[in-house]
Amino acid sequence: MENGSRYGSLEIIRFLHENRTEGCSEYGMNVSAFNGFLDILKYKHYNKIGGCSKPAMDNATGFGHFEILQFLHYNRSEGCSGRAMDNACSNGHLHIAKFLHENRTEGCSKRAMDMAIHNGDLECVKFLHFNRTEGCSKDNRTLHKEYYISNSKIKTRQS
């Protein structure tokens, strides 16, 4: 069932649920959230197939899966960690960061603003500055190291 969740095959998940007894681990629901498969997430939730964990919401936010974030927030109790807002800000999903700020209590880390600065996302930087207290890193060597590593990987892949 995990593979059906990973590749977005609701038909396979339905078949397995109706004809097998193995069930599904929390990984199945987490990977459905990560990959943006809301229909699978809903099916598993409403049919009580497996569970999920904080990485479901944490990762959905980084990929901009706003409907999945809302579904998990309103229907599940696992919650998220501060990584959810960090991931949203790291990837320019300001609407998601605002939703998390208004509806959740986990907050974020300095990484949220560091990455928004790194990506030149002024609106996200402003939002974090005026609404959050975490701030940004005083020493941006770590940020420069992340930038160098990510650019090196891109150049290597393009070569």
Short mmCIF file of C-alpha atoms in Angstrom, two decimals:
data_model
loop_
_atom_site.label_atom_id
_atom_site.label_comp_id
_atom_site.label_asym_id
_atom_site.label_seq_id
_atom_site.Cartn_x
_atom_site.Cartn_y
_atom_site.Cartn_z
CA MET A 1 0.00 0.00 0.00
CA GLU A 2 2.97 2.32 0.57
CA ASN A 3 3.91 2.10 -3.11
CA GLY A 4 0.35 2.98 -4.13
CA SER A 5 0.63 6.00 -1.84
CA ARG A 6 3.99 7.00 -3.26
CA TYR A 7 2.86 6.85 -6.88
CA GLY A 8 -0.63 8.25 -6.43
CA SER A 9 -2.70 5.21 -7.30
CA LEU A 10 -5.96 5.52 -5.41
CA GLU A 11 -7.41 2.56 -7.32
CA ILE A 12 -4.65 0.28 -6.06
CA ILE A 13 -5.06 1.54 -2.51
CA ARG A 14 -8.82 0.92 -2.68
CA PHE A 15 -8.28 -2.57 -4.03
CA LEU A 16 -5.72 -3.45 -1.38
CA HIS A 17 -7.89 -2.02 1.39
CA GLU A 18 -10.89 -4.05 0.24
CA ASN A 19 -9.01 -7.28 -0.45
CA ARG A 20 -5.99 -7.44 1.85
CA THR A 21 -5.38 -7.17 5.58
CA GLU A 22 -1.81 -5.85 5.83
CA GLY A 23 -2.86 -2.24 6.32
CA CYS A 24 -0.41 0.59 5.95
CA SER A 25 2.29 2.28 8.02
CA GLU A 26 2.39 6.00 8.72
CA TYR A 27 4.90 6.29 5.89
CA GLY A 28 2.07 5.77 3.39
CA MET A 29 0.12 8.79 4.55
CA ASN A 30 3.29 10.87 4.97
CA VAL A 31 4.41 10.18 1.41
CA SER A 32 0.91 10.95 0.09
CA ALA A 33 1.11 14.37 1.76
CA PHE A 34 4.67 14.91 0.52
CA ASN A 35 3.68 14.13 -3.08
CA GLY A 36 0.46 16.13 -3.01
CA PHE A 37 -2.05 13.28 -3.28
CA LEU A 38 -4.97 14.76 -1.37
CA ASP A 39 -7.45 12.16 -2.64
CA ILE A 40 -5.32 9.35 -1.21
CA LEU A 41 -4.80 11.21 2.05
CA LYS A 42 -8.55 11.69 2.46
CA TYR A 43 -9.33 8.08 1.55
CA LYS A 44 -6.85 6.76 4.10
CA HIS A 45 -8.05 9.15 6.79
CA TYR A 46 -11.75 8.45 6.35
CA ASN A 47 -11.17 4.70 6.11
CA LYS A 48 -8.78 4.69 9.08
CA ILE A 49 -5.92 3.20 7.08
CA GLY A 50 -2.65 3.84 8.91
CA GLY A 51 -1.71 7.14 10.46
CA CYS A 52 0.81 9.83 9.79
CA SER A 53 3.39 11.85 11.69
CA LYS A 54 4.67 15.42 11.83
CA PRO A 55 6.73 15.08 8.62
CA ALA A 56 3.46 14.81 6.66
CA MET A 57 2.62 18.44 7.37
CA ASP A 58 6.26 19.58 7.55
CA ASN A 59 6.99 18.35 4.03
CA ALA A 60 3.65 19.33 2.47
CA THR A 61 4.35 22.96 3.37
CA GLY A 62 7.70 22.99 1.59
CA PHE A 63 6.10 21.83 -1.64
CA GLY A 64 3.26 24.33 -1.44
CA HIS A 65 0.52 21.75 -0.87
CA PHE A 66 -1.83 24.20 0.85
CA GLU A 67 -4.97 22.03 0.62
CA ILE A 68 -3.08 19.15 2.20
CA LEU A 69 -1.84 21.41 4.99
CA GLN A 70 -5.42 22.52 5.66
CA PHE A 71 -6.76 18.97 5.58
CA LEU A 72 -4.12 17.74 8.02
CA HIS A 73 -4.60 20.75 10.29
CA TYR A 74 -8.37 20.39 10.50
CA ASN A 75 -8.64 16.59 10.46
CA ARG A 76 -5.55 15.09 12.06
CA SER A 77 -3.95 15.46 15.48
CA GLU A 78 -0.29 14.71 14.68
CA GLY A 79 0.53 18.35 14.00
CA CYS A 80 3.83 19.58 12.66
CA SER A 81 7.14 20.96 13.87
CA GLY A 82 8.80 24.33 13.34
CA ARG A 83 10.17 22.87 10.13
CA ALA A 84 6.77 23.39 8.52
CA MET A 85 7.14 27.18 8.53
CA ASP A 86 10.87 26.92 7.80
CA ASN A 87 10.07 24.84 4.70
CA ALA A 88 7.30 27.19 3.57
CA CYS A 89 9.56 30.25 3.84
CA SER A 90 12.48 28.43 2.24
CA ASN A 91 10.38 27.81 -0.85
CA GLY A 92 8.47 31.08 -1.17
CA HIS A 93 5.09 29.88 0.10
CA LEU A 94 4.14 32.99 2.06
CA HIS A 95 0.43 32.09 2.14
CA ILE A 96 1.35 28.85 3.89
CA ALA A 97 3.63 30.62 6.38
CA LYS A 98 0.77 33.01 7.19
CA PHE A 99 -1.66 30.13 7.69
CA LEU A 100 0.77 28.38 10.03
CA HIS A 101 1.39 31.59 11.96
CA GLU A 102 -2.34 32.24 12.38
CA ASN A 103 -3.45 28.67 13.09
CA ARG A 104 -0.59 26.76 14.71
CA THR A 105 1.77 27.28 17.63
CA GLU A 106 4.95 25.46 16.52
CA GLY A 107 6.57 28.59 15.11
CA CYS A 108 9.76 28.41 13.09
CA SER A 109 13.51 28.72 13.48
CA LYS A 110 16.00 31.30 12.24
CA ARG A 111 16.31 29.14 9.15
CA ALA A 112 12.96 30.51 7.90
CA MET A 113 14.28 34.06 7.62
CA ASP A 114 17.78 32.95 6.62
CA MET A 115 16.42 31.07 3.62
CA ALA A 116 13.93 33.80 2.70
CA ILE A 117 16.86 36.26 2.67
CA HIS A 118 18.96 33.81 0.69
CA ASN A 119 16.19 33.44 -1.90
CA GLY A 120 15.57 37.18 -2.12
CA ASP A 121 11.98 36.79 -0.92
CA LEU A 122 11.37 40.27 0.48
CA GLU A 123 7.68 39.68 1.25
CA CYS A 124 8.48 36.61 3.33
CA VAL A 125 11.31 38.45 5.10
CA LYS A 126 8.94 41.32 5.93
CA PHE A 127 6.27 38.94 7.18
CA LEU A 128 8.72 37.12 9.45
CA HIS A 129 10.24 40.38 10.69
CA PHE A 130 6.91 41.94 11.66
CA ASN A 131 5.16 38.80 12.93
CA ARG A 132 7.75 36.43 14.37
CA THR A 133 10.46 36.79 17.02
CA GLU A 134 12.97 34.15 15.84
CA GLY A 135 14.95 36.57 13.67
CA CYS A 136 17.81 35.47 11.46
CA SER A 137 21.33 34.19 11.98
CA LYS A 138 23.97 36.72 12.96
CA ASP A 139 26.62 34.63 11.28
CA ASN A 140 25.61 33.77 7.73
CA ARG A 141 28.53 31.42 7.09
CA THR A 142 26.13 28.50 7.39
CA LEU A 143 23.82 30.12 4.87
CA HIS A 144 26.69 30.72 2.44
CA LYS A 145 27.78 27.10 2.88
CA GLU A 146 24.24 25.87 2.06
CA TYR A 147 24.19 28.13 -1.01
CA TYR A 148 27.58 26.87 -2.19
CA ILE A 149 26.62 23.23 -1.70
CA SER A 150 23.27 23.61 -3.52
CA ASN A 151 24.89 25.47 -6.43
CA SER A 152 27.67 22.88 -6.66
CA LYS A 153 25.06 20.11 -6.94
CA ILE A 154 23.20 22.00 -9.66
CA LYS A 155 26.39 22.59 -11.65
CA THR A 156 27.38 18.93 -11.25
CA ARG A 157 23.97 17.76 -12.54
CA GLN A 158 24.15 20.11 -15.52
CA SER A 159 27.66 18.97 -16.51
#
